[in-house]
Short mmCIF file of C-alpha atoms in Angstrom, two decimals:
data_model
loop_
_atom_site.label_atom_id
_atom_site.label_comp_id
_atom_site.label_asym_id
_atom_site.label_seq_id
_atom_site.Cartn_x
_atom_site.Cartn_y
_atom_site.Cartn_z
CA UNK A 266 -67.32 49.65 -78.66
CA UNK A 267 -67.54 45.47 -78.94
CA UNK A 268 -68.24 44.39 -75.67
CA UNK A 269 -68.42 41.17 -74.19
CA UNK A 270 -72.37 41.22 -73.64
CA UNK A 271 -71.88 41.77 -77.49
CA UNK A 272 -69.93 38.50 -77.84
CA UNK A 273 -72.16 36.70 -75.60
CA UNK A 274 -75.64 37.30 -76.91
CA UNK A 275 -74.02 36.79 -80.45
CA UNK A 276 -72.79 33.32 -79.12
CA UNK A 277 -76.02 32.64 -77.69
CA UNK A 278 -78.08 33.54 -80.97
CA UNK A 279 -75.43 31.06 -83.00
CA UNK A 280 -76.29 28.62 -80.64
CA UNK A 281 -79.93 28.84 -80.44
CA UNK A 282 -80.98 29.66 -84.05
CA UNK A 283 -83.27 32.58 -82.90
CA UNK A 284 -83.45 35.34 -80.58
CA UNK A 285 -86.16 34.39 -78.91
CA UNK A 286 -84.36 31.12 -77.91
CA UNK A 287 -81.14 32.76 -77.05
CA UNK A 288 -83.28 35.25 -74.88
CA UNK A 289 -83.94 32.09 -72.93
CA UNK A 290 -80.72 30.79 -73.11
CA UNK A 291 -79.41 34.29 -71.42
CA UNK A 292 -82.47 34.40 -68.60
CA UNK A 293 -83.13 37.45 -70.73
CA UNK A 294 -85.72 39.12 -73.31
CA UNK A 295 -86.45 39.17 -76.66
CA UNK A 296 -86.19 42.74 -76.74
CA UNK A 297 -83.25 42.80 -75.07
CA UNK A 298 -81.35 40.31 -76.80
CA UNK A 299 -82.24 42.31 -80.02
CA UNK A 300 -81.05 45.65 -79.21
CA UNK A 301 -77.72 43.72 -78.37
CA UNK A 302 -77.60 42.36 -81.07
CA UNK A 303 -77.43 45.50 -83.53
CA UNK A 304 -75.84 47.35 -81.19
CA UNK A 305 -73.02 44.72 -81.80
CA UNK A 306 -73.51 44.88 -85.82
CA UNK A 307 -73.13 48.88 -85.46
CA UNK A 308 -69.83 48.42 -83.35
CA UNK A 309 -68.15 45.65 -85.72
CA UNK A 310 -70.21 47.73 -89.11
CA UNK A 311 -71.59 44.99 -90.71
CA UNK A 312 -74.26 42.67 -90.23
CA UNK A 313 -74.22 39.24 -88.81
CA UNK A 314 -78.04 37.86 -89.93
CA UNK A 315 -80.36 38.11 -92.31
CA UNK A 316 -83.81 37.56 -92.22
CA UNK A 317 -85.06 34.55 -94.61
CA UNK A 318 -89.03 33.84 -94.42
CA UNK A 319 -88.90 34.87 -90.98
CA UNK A 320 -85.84 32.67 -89.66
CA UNK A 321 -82.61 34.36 -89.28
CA UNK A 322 -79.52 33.30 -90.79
CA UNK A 323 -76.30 33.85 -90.33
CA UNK A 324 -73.76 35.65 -92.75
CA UNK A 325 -70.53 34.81 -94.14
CA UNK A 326 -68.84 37.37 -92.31
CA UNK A 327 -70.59 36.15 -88.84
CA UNK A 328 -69.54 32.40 -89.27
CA UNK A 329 -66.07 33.33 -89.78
CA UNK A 330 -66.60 35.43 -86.50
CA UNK A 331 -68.19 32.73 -84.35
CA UNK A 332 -65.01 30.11 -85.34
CA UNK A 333 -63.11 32.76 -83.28
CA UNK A 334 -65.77 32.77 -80.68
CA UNK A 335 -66.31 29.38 -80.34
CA UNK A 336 -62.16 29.22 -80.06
CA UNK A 337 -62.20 32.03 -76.90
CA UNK A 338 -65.12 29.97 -75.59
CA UNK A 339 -63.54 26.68 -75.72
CA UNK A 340 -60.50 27.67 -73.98
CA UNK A 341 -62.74 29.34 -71.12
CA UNK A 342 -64.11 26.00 -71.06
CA UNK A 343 -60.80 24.19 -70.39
CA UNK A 344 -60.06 26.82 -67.29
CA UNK A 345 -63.45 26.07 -65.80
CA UNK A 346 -62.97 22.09 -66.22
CA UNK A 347 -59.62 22.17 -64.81
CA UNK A 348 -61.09 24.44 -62.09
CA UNK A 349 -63.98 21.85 -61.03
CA UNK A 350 -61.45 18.87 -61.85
CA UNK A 351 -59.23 20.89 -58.41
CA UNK A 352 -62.43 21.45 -56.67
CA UNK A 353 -63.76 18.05 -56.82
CA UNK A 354 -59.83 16.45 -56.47
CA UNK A 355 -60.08 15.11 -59.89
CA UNK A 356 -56.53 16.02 -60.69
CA UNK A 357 -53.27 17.43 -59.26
CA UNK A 358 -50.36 15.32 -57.60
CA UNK A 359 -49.75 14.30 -54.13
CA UNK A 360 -46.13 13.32 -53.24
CA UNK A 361 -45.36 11.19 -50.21
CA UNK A 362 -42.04 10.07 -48.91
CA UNK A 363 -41.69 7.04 -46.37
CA UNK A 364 -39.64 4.67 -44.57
CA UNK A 365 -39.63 1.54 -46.22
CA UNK A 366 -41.88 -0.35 -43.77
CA UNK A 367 -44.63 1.90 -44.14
CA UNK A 368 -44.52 1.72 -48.29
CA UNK A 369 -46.17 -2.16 -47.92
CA UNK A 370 -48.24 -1.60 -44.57
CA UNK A 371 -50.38 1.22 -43.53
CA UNK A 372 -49.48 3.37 -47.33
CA UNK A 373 -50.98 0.70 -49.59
CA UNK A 374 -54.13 0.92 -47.64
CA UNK A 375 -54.37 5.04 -47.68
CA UNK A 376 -53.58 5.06 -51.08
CA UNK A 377 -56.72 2.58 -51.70
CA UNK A 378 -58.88 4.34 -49.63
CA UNK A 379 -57.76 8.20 -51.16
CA UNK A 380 -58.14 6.64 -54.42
CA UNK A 381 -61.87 5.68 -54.29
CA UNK A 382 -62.86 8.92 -53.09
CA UNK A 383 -60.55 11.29 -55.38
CA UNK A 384 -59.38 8.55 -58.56
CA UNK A 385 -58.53 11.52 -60.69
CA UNK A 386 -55.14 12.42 -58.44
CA UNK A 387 -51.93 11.05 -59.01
CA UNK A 388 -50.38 9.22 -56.27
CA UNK A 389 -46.42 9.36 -55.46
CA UNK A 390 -44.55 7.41 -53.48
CA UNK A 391 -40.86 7.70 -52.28
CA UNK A 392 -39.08 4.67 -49.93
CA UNK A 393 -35.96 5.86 -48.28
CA UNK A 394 -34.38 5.20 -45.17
CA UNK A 395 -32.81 7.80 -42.73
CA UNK A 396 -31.02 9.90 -42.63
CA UNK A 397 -31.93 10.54 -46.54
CA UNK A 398 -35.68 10.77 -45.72
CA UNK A 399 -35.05 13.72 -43.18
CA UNK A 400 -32.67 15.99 -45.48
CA UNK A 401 -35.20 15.44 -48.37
CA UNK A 402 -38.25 16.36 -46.14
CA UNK A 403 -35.70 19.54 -44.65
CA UNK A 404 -35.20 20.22 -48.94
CA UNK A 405 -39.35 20.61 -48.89
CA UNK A 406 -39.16 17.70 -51.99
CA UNK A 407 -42.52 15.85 -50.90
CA UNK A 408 -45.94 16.95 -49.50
CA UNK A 409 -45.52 14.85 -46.41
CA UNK A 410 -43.71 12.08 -44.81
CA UNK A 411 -43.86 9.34 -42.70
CA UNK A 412 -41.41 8.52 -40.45
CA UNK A 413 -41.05 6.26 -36.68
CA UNK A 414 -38.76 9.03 -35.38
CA UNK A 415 -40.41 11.57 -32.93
CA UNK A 416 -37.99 14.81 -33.93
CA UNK A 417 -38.91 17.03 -36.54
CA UNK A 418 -36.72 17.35 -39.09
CA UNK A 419 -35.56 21.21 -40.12
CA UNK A 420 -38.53 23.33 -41.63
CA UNK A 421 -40.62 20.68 -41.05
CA UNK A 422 -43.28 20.15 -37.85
CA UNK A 423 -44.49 16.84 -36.87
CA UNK A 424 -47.72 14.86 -36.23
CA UNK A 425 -48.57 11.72 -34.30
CA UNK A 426 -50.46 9.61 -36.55
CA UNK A 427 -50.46 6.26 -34.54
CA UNK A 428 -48.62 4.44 -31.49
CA UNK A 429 -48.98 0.93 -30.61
CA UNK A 430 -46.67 -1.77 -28.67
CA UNK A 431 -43.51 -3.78 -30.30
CA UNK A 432 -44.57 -7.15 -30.69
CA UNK A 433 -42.59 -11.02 -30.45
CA UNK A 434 -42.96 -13.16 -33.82
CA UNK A 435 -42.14 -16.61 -33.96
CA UNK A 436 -41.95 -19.30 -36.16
CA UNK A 437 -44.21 -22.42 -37.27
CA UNK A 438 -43.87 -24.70 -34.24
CA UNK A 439 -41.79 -22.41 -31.70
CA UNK A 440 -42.31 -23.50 -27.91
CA UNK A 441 -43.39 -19.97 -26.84
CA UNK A 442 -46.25 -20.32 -28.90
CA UNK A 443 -48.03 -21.38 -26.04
CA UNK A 444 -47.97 -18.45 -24.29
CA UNK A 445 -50.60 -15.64 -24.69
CA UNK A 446 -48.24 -12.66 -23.80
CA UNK A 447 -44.16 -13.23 -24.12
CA UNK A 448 -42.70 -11.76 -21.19
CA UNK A 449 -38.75 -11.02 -21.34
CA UNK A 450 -37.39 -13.75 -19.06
CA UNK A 451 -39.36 -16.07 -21.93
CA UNK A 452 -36.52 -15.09 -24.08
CA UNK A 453 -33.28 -16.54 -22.19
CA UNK A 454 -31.68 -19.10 -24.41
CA UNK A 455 -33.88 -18.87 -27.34
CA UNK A 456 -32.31 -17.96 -30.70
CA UNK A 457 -32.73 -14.59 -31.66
CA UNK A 458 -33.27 -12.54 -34.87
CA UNK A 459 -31.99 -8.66 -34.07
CA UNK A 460 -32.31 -5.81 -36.00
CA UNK A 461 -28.76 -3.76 -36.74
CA UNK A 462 -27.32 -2.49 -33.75
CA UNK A 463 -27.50 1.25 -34.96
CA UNK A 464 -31.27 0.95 -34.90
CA UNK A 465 -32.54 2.61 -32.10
CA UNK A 466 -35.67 -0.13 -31.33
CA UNK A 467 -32.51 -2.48 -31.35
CA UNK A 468 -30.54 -0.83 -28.62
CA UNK A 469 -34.11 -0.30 -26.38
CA UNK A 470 -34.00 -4.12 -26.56
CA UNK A 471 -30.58 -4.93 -25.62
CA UNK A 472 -31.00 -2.27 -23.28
CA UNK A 473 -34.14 -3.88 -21.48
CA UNK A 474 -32.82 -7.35 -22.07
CA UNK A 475 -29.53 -6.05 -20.04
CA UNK A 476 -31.46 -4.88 -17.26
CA UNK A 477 -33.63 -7.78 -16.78
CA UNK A 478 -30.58 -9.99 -17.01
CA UNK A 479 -31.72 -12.21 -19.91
CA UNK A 480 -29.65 -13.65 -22.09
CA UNK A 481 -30.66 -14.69 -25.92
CA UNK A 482 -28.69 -16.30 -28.80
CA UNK A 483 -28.50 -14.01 -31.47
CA UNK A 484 -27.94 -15.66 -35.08
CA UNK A 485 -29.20 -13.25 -37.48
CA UNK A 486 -28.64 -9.23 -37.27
CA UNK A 487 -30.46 -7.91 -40.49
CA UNK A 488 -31.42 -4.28 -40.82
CA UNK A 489 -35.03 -4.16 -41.50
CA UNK A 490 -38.05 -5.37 -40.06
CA UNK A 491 -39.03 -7.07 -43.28
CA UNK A 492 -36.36 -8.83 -43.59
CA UNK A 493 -36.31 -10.12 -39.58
CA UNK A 494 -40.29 -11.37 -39.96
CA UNK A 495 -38.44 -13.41 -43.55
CA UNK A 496 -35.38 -15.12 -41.26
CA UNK A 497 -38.05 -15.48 -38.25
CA UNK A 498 -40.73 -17.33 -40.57
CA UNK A 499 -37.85 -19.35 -41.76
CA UNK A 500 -36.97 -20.74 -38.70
CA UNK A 501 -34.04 -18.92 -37.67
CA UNK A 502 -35.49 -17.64 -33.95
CA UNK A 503 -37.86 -15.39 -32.69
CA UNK A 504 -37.93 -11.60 -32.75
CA UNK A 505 -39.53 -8.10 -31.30
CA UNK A 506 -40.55 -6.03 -34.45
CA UNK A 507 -43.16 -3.34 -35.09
CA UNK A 508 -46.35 -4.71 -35.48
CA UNK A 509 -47.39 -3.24 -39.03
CA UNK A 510 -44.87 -5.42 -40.45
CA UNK A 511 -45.61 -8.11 -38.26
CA UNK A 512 -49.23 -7.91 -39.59
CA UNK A 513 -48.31 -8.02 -43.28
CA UNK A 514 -46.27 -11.52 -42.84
CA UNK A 515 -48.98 -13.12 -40.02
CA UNK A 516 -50.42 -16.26 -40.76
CA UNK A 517 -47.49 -17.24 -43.34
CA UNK A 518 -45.40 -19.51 -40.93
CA UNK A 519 -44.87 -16.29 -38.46
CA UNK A 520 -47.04 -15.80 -35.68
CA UNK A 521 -47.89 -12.35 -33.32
CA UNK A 522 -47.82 -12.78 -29.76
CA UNK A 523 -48.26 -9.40 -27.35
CA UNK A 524 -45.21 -8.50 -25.52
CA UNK A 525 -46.07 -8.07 -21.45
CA UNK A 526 -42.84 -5.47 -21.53
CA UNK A 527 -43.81 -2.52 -23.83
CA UNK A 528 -41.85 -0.97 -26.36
CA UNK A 529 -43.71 2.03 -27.84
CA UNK A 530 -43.72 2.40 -31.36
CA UNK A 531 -44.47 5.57 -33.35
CA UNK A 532 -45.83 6.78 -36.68
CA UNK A 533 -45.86 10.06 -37.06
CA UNK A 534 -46.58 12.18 -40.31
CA UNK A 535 -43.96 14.49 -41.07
CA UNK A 536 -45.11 18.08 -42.74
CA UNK A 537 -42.39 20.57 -44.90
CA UNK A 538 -43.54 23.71 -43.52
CA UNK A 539 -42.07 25.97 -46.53
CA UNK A 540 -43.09 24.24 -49.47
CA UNK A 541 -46.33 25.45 -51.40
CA UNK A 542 -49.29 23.98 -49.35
CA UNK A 543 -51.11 21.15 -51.14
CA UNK A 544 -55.06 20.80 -50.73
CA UNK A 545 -54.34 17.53 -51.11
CA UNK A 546 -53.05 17.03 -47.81
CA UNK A 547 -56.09 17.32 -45.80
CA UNK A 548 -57.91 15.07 -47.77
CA UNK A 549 -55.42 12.18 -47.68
CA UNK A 550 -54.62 12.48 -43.92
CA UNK A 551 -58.10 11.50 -43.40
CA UNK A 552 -57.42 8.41 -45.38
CA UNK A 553 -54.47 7.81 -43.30
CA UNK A 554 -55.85 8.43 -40.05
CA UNK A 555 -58.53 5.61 -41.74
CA UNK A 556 -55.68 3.26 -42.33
CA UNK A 557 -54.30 3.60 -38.99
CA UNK A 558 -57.82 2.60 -37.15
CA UNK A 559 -57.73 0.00 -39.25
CA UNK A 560 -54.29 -1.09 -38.24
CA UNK A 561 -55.23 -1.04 -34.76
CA UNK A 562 -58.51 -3.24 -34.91
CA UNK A 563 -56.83 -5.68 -37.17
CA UNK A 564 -53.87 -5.62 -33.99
CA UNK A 565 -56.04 -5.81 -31.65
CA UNK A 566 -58.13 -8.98 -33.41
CA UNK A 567 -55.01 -10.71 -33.82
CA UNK A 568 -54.56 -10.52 -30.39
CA UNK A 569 -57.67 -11.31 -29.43
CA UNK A 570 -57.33 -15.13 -31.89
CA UNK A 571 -53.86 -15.47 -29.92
CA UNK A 572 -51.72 -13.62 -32.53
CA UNK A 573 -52.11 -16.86 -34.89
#
């Protein structure tokens, strides 16, 4: 019967142009590749060379033969490249889902960082703010998420990623700007930029504002932090936001100052625990955990040049 040691050494032979090449070609020997080789022609009942001053050719019958083997061989090929493309992370997706803040702070700089190690992998990246974010995480629609909220979603399991302190940001020319730290009695009279009062970093504030007996001047309430750092670099008051997005709008006309109160603020990674597991996942957390040392040392050198 054909076998595929049949199809092989005839493949080999094709490609070599003599036994004694495709012997090499195998690791094997001349002998051996020769007793193959009619053991083949007496399976399939006709021969495949012929002998022509000492070279051997091939016949009609085995060139329309080796277009078939060649085809078979070629799409063994494919499965072996897409094989080493997965080993190496030179293809396959990797779909993220985030809060808004996080798609132009600490994402843009794991995505960079992924991408020069593993450029072959498609990146995908979803902005949406709760609750949407936890019911499509629950659904098990993305590989991972990132979220500020401490409680895992259903089916999912959480994963601190980073914490660092709430931060004041002021404006060009702002009379607290002397300070090093901003302390909350600092606050009392000065016009304030809030986020909305749902937020929950919002009612920590008031909340700590209350207690301390400080009153501020709110003019703008505005429901992300983005948008606060844009009314606070306009002029509008000063503010308490995270400090990634603080970061991102420092040193155009907004300025970082430590707060001496702290108000703890999480990232955590968010993981759908019934959805196919991606071995892509490992791979980019370490580019994430990257990003977030990165975050800190950048935090802490702004604080170090008095936030300016």
């Amino acid at each position: 019967m054909l076998t595929h040691r049949h199809i092989e050494v005839f493949r080999a032979v094709m490609i070599a142009g003599s036994v004694t090449r495709a012997a090499e070609l195998l690791s094997s020997s001349q002998p051996t590749v020769s007793r193959e080789l009619a053991r083949m022609e007496h399976s399939i009942g006709f021969a495949l060379f012929e002998r022509v001053h000492g070279r051997l050719r091939p016949t009609m019958p085995a060139l329309a033969l080796y277009d078939e083997v060649r085809q078979s061989y070629a799409g063994l090929e494919r499965v072996a490249s897409a094989a080493a493309r997965l080993r190496a992370f030179r293809g396959g997706q990797l779909s993220v889902i985030a809060l808004p803040a996080f798609s132009h702070s600490i994402l843009p700089d794991a995505f960079r960082r992924f991408h020069d190690l593993h450029p072959g992998v498609s990146l995908a990246l979803e902005a949406q703010e709760s609750p949407f974010l936890e019911e499509w995480l629950t659904a098990q629609r993305y590989d991972l998420g990132l979220t500020e909220h401490d409680a895992a979603p259903a089916g999912t399991r959480v994963q601190l990623l980073l914490q660092v302190d709430e931060v004041c940001v002021l404006p060009d020319g702002h009379a607290l700007l002397s300070k090093p730290a901003i302390d909350l009695p600092d606050f009392e009279g000065h016009a304030f930029v809030s986020l909305s009062s749902s937020d929950p970093y919002r009612i920590q504030i008031d909340e700590a504002f209350a207690e301390a007996g400080v009153l501020r001047r709110s003019i703008v309430e505005t429901p992300t932090a983005v948008s606060v750092c844009t009314f606070v670099r306009q002029g509008l008051g000063l503010a308490i936001v995270n400090p990634l997005t603080a970061l991102d709008f420092a040193g155009r006309g907004l300025h970082i100052r430590p707060m001496r109160r702290s108000f703890p603020f999480r990232v955590n990674v968010v993981f759908p625990e019934h959805r196919p597991a991606n071995p892509l996942v490992d791979a980019f957390m370490t580019s994430l955990a990257a990003a977030a040392d990165a975050i800190k040392r950048q935090l802490a050198s702004r604080m170090a040049q008095g936030g300016a």
